[in-house]
């Protein structure tokens, strides 16, 4: 079951896939239920994660870069790590 609660990412790691020069999607496994958590995030906000979460920057696949993506679990880890202001997408 998906817990849908703010959680720290499993193993303290996340992946960032840039969608534009200034924004991208952050993804990590929930440390409780192992569901993949997603959050749209600006490149500037990504810097705030330094020292908190180890982030690997990935290249968007050609398929993914041509599809409009939507973030899920707005109240997931990113609300916990980045603060309440990060929940607005």
Short mmCIF file of N, CA and C in Angstrom, two decimals:
data_model
loop_
_atom_site.label_atom_id
_atom_site.label_comp_id
_atom_site.label_asym_id
_atom_site.label_seq_id
_atom_site.Cartn_x
_atom_site.Cartn_y
_atom_site.Cartn_z
N UNK A 1 0.84 -1.20 0.00
CA UNK A 1 0.00 0.00 0.00
C UNK A 1 0.87 1.25 0.00
N UNK A 2 0.36 2.28 -0.61
CA UNK A 2 1.08 3.55 -0.65
C UNK A 2 0.75 4.34 0.60
N UNK A 3 1.77 4.78 1.29
CA UNK A 3 1.54 5.50 2.54
C UNK A 3 1.17 6.97 2.32
N UNK A 4 1.62 7.58 1.21
CA UNK A 4 1.29 8.96 0.84
C UNK A 4 1.54 9.97 1.96
N UNK A 5 2.54 9.74 2.74
CA UNK A 5 2.91 10.65 3.83
C UNK A 5 4.30 11.20 3.56
N UNK A 6 4.63 12.35 4.13
CA UNK A 6 6.00 12.87 3.96
C UNK A 6 7.02 11.88 4.52
N UNK A 7 7.96 11.48 3.72
CA UNK A 7 8.96 10.50 4.15
C UNK A 7 10.34 10.90 3.62
N UNK A 8 11.34 10.45 4.32
CA UNK A 8 12.72 10.59 3.88
C UNK A 8 12.94 9.52 2.81
N UNK A 9 13.69 9.83 1.75
CA UNK A 9 13.91 8.82 0.72
C UNK A 9 14.74 7.65 1.22
N UNK A 10 14.43 6.48 0.72
CA UNK A 10 15.19 5.28 1.08
C UNK A 10 16.66 5.50 0.74
N UNK A 11 17.52 5.14 1.64
CA UNK A 11 18.97 5.24 1.50
C UNK A 11 19.45 6.68 1.31
N UNK A 12 18.55 7.66 1.46
CA UNK A 12 18.94 9.06 1.32
C UNK A 12 19.34 9.46 -0.09
N UNK A 13 18.77 8.76 -1.10
CA UNK A 13 19.14 9.06 -2.48
C UNK A 13 17.90 9.37 -3.32
N UNK A 14 18.11 10.19 -4.36
CA UNK A 14 17.04 10.55 -5.29
C UNK A 14 17.64 10.79 -6.67
N UNK A 15 16.79 10.74 -7.68
CA UNK A 15 17.19 11.03 -9.06
C UNK A 15 16.49 12.30 -9.51
N UNK A 16 17.23 13.14 -10.25
CA UNK A 16 16.68 14.36 -10.83
C UNK A 16 16.76 14.25 -12.34
N UNK A 17 15.63 14.43 -13.01
CA UNK A 17 15.59 14.40 -14.47
C UNK A 17 15.18 15.79 -14.94
N UNK A 18 16.10 16.54 -15.57
CA UNK A 18 15.76 17.88 -16.04
C UNK A 18 14.72 17.81 -17.17
N UNK A 19 13.73 18.70 -17.10
CA UNK A 19 12.73 18.80 -18.15
C UNK A 19 12.92 20.07 -18.97
N UNK A 20 13.56 21.05 -18.37
CA UNK A 20 13.88 22.32 -19.03
C UNK A 20 15.16 22.83 -18.39
N UNK A 21 15.68 23.95 -18.82
CA UNK A 21 16.89 24.49 -18.19
C UNK A 21 16.69 24.90 -16.72
N UNK A 22 15.44 25.08 -16.30
CA UNK A 22 15.21 25.56 -14.93
C UNK A 22 14.39 24.62 -14.05
N UNK A 23 13.78 23.57 -14.60
CA UNK A 23 12.95 22.67 -13.80
C UNK A 23 13.17 21.22 -14.18
N UNK A 24 12.73 20.34 -13.30
CA UNK A 24 12.82 18.91 -13.56
C UNK A 24 11.99 18.13 -12.57
N UNK A 25 12.09 16.82 -12.65
CA UNK A 25 11.38 15.93 -11.74
C UNK A 25 12.37 15.22 -10.83
N UNK A 26 12.03 15.18 -9.57
CA UNK A 26 12.82 14.49 -8.57
C UNK A 26 12.07 13.21 -8.21
N UNK A 27 12.76 12.09 -8.15
CA UNK A 27 12.13 10.82 -7.83
C UNK A 27 12.98 10.06 -6.81
N UNK A 28 12.31 9.40 -5.88
CA UNK A 28 13.00 8.60 -4.87
C UNK A 28 12.05 7.53 -4.36
N UNK A 29 12.60 6.50 -3.77
CA UNK A 29 11.78 5.47 -3.15
C UNK A 29 11.42 5.88 -1.73
N UNK A 30 10.17 5.65 -1.36
CA UNK A 30 9.73 5.91 0.01
C UNK A 30 10.45 4.94 0.94
N UNK A 31 10.97 5.45 2.04
CA UNK A 31 11.71 4.61 2.97
C UNK A 31 10.79 3.67 3.76
N UNK A 32 9.49 3.91 3.71
CA UNK A 32 8.55 3.06 4.45
C UNK A 32 7.88 2.01 3.57
N UNK A 33 7.32 2.46 2.43
CA UNK A 33 6.54 1.52 1.60
C UNK A 33 7.19 1.21 0.26
N UNK A 34 8.32 1.80 -0.04
CA UNK A 34 9.11 1.64 -1.28
C UNK A 34 8.37 2.06 -2.55
N UNK A 35 7.29 2.81 -2.42
CA UNK A 35 6.63 3.39 -3.59
C UNK A 35 7.52 4.50 -4.13
N UNK A 36 7.53 4.69 -5.44
CA UNK A 36 8.31 5.78 -6.01
C UNK A 36 7.57 7.10 -5.77
N UNK A 37 8.28 8.05 -5.16
CA UNK A 37 7.74 9.38 -4.91
C UNK A 37 8.28 10.30 -5.99
N UNK A 38 7.43 11.20 -6.50
CA UNK A 38 7.82 12.15 -7.54
C UNK A 38 7.52 13.56 -7.07
N UNK A 39 8.34 14.51 -7.50
CA UNK A 39 8.10 15.92 -7.19
C UNK A 39 8.71 16.78 -8.28
N UNK A 40 7.91 17.69 -8.85
CA UNK A 40 8.45 18.69 -9.76
C UNK A 40 9.22 19.69 -8.91
N UNK A 41 10.40 20.07 -9.38
CA UNK A 41 11.26 20.92 -8.56
C UNK A 41 12.10 21.82 -9.48
N UNK A 42 12.34 23.03 -9.01
CA UNK A 42 13.19 23.93 -9.79
C UNK A 42 14.65 23.56 -9.55
N UNK A 43 15.48 23.93 -10.50
CA UNK A 43 16.90 23.68 -10.37
C UNK A 43 17.45 24.43 -9.16
N UNK A 44 16.92 25.63 -8.90
CA UNK A 44 17.36 26.40 -7.74
C UNK A 44 17.01 25.69 -6.43
N UNK A 45 15.81 25.08 -6.35
CA UNK A 45 15.41 24.36 -5.14
C UNK A 45 16.22 23.09 -4.96
N UNK A 46 16.70 22.53 -6.05
CA UNK A 46 17.52 21.32 -5.98
C UNK A 46 18.77 21.55 -5.14
N UNK A 47 19.33 22.75 -5.23
CA UNK A 47 20.53 23.08 -4.45
C UNK A 47 20.27 22.99 -2.96
N UNK A 48 19.02 23.21 -2.54
CA UNK A 48 18.68 23.15 -1.12
C UNK A 48 18.80 21.73 -0.56
N UNK A 49 18.82 20.74 -1.43
CA UNK A 49 18.92 19.34 -0.98
C UNK A 49 20.36 18.91 -0.70
N UNK A 50 21.33 19.70 -1.13
CA UNK A 50 22.74 19.36 -0.92
C UNK A 50 22.99 19.10 0.57
N UNK A 51 23.60 17.98 0.86
CA UNK A 51 23.90 17.62 2.23
C UNK A 51 22.76 16.91 2.94
N UNK A 52 21.57 16.91 2.34
CA UNK A 52 20.41 16.24 2.94
C UNK A 52 20.11 14.94 2.21
N UNK A 53 20.10 15.03 0.87
CA UNK A 53 19.80 13.89 0.01
C UNK A 53 20.86 13.84 -1.08
N UNK A 54 21.36 12.65 -1.37
CA UNK A 54 22.30 12.48 -2.48
C UNK A 54 21.50 12.40 -3.77
N UNK A 55 21.68 13.37 -4.65
CA UNK A 55 20.90 13.45 -5.88
C UNK A 55 21.77 13.10 -7.08
N UNK A 56 21.28 12.19 -7.91
CA UNK A 56 21.93 11.85 -9.17
C UNK A 56 21.15 12.50 -10.29
N UNK A 57 21.83 13.27 -11.14
CA UNK A 57 21.18 13.91 -12.27
C UNK A 57 21.19 12.93 -13.44
N UNK A 58 20.02 12.66 -13.97
CA UNK A 58 19.85 11.72 -15.09
C UNK A 58 19.43 12.49 -16.33
N UNK A 59 19.68 11.94 -17.49
CA UNK A 59 19.19 12.53 -18.73
C UNK A 59 17.79 12.02 -18.99
N UNK A 60 16.92 12.90 -19.46
CA UNK A 60 15.57 12.48 -19.84
C UNK A 60 15.67 11.65 -21.11
N UNK A 61 14.90 10.57 -21.15
CA UNK A 61 14.88 9.78 -22.39
C UNK A 61 14.12 10.56 -23.44
N UNK A 62 14.33 10.25 -24.70
CA UNK A 62 13.64 10.95 -25.78
C UNK A 62 12.13 10.81 -25.61
N UNK A 63 11.68 9.64 -25.19
CA UNK A 63 10.25 9.41 -24.99
C UNK A 63 9.72 10.31 -23.88
N UNK A 64 10.40 10.33 -22.76
CA UNK A 64 9.94 11.12 -21.63
C UNK A 64 10.00 12.62 -21.90
N UNK A 65 10.99 13.06 -22.63
CA UNK A 65 11.10 14.49 -22.87
C UNK A 65 10.03 15.00 -23.81
N UNK A 66 9.36 14.11 -24.55
CA UNK A 66 8.30 14.55 -25.45
C UNK A 66 6.92 14.43 -24.84
N UNK A 67 6.84 13.95 -23.61
CA UNK A 67 5.56 13.78 -22.93
C UNK A 67 5.48 14.77 -21.79
N UNK A 68 4.33 15.40 -21.65
CA UNK A 68 4.14 16.29 -20.51
C UNK A 68 3.99 15.42 -19.28
N UNK A 69 4.83 15.65 -18.29
CA UNK A 69 4.79 14.83 -17.09
C UNK A 69 4.11 15.57 -15.95
N UNK A 70 3.59 14.81 -15.03
CA UNK A 70 2.90 15.36 -13.89
C UNK A 70 3.49 14.76 -12.63
N UNK A 71 3.70 15.57 -11.62
CA UNK A 71 4.24 15.06 -10.36
C UNK A 71 3.12 14.43 -9.54
N UNK A 72 3.48 13.39 -8.81
CA UNK A 72 2.54 12.70 -7.93
C UNK A 72 3.01 12.87 -6.49
N UNK A 73 2.16 12.58 -5.58
CA UNK A 73 2.49 12.59 -4.16
C UNK A 73 3.03 13.95 -3.72
N UNK A 74 2.24 14.99 -3.93
CA UNK A 74 2.70 16.33 -3.56
C UNK A 74 3.06 16.43 -2.09
N UNK A 75 2.46 15.59 -1.27
CA UNK A 75 2.75 15.62 0.16
C UNK A 75 3.71 14.51 0.54
N UNK A 76 4.67 14.26 -0.31
CA UNK A 76 5.64 13.21 -0.04
C UNK A 76 6.90 13.80 0.57
N UNK A 77 8.01 13.17 0.37
CA UNK A 77 9.29 13.57 0.97
C UNK A 77 9.60 15.04 0.77
N UNK A 78 9.24 15.59 -0.37
CA UNK A 78 9.69 16.93 -0.70
C UNK A 78 9.05 17.98 0.20
N UNK A 79 7.86 17.73 0.70
CA UNK A 79 7.28 18.63 1.69
C UNK A 79 8.07 18.56 2.98
N UNK A 80 8.53 17.38 3.32
CA UNK A 80 9.30 17.18 4.54
C UNK A 80 10.68 17.78 4.42
N UNK A 81 11.35 17.55 3.30
CA UNK A 81 12.73 18.00 3.14
C UNK A 81 12.83 19.50 2.82
N UNK A 82 11.97 19.96 1.91
CA UNK A 82 12.07 21.33 1.45
C UNK A 82 11.21 22.31 2.23
N UNK A 83 10.31 21.84 3.06
CA UNK A 83 9.44 22.72 3.81
C UNK A 83 8.08 22.87 3.14
N UNK A 84 7.16 23.45 3.84
CA UNK A 84 5.78 23.53 3.36
C UNK A 84 5.65 24.25 2.04
N UNK A 85 6.48 25.22 1.75
CA UNK A 85 6.40 25.97 0.50
C UNK A 85 6.69 25.13 -0.72
N UNK A 86 7.34 24.00 -0.55
CA UNK A 86 7.71 23.16 -1.70
C UNK A 86 6.53 22.32 -2.19
N UNK A 87 5.44 22.26 -1.44
CA UNK A 87 4.32 21.44 -1.84
C UNK A 87 3.53 22.03 -2.98
N UNK A 88 3.69 23.31 -3.26
CA UNK A 88 2.98 23.90 -4.38
C UNK A 88 3.73 23.62 -5.67
N UNK A 89 3.04 23.10 -6.66
CA UNK A 89 3.68 22.80 -7.94
C UNK A 89 3.30 23.81 -8.96
#
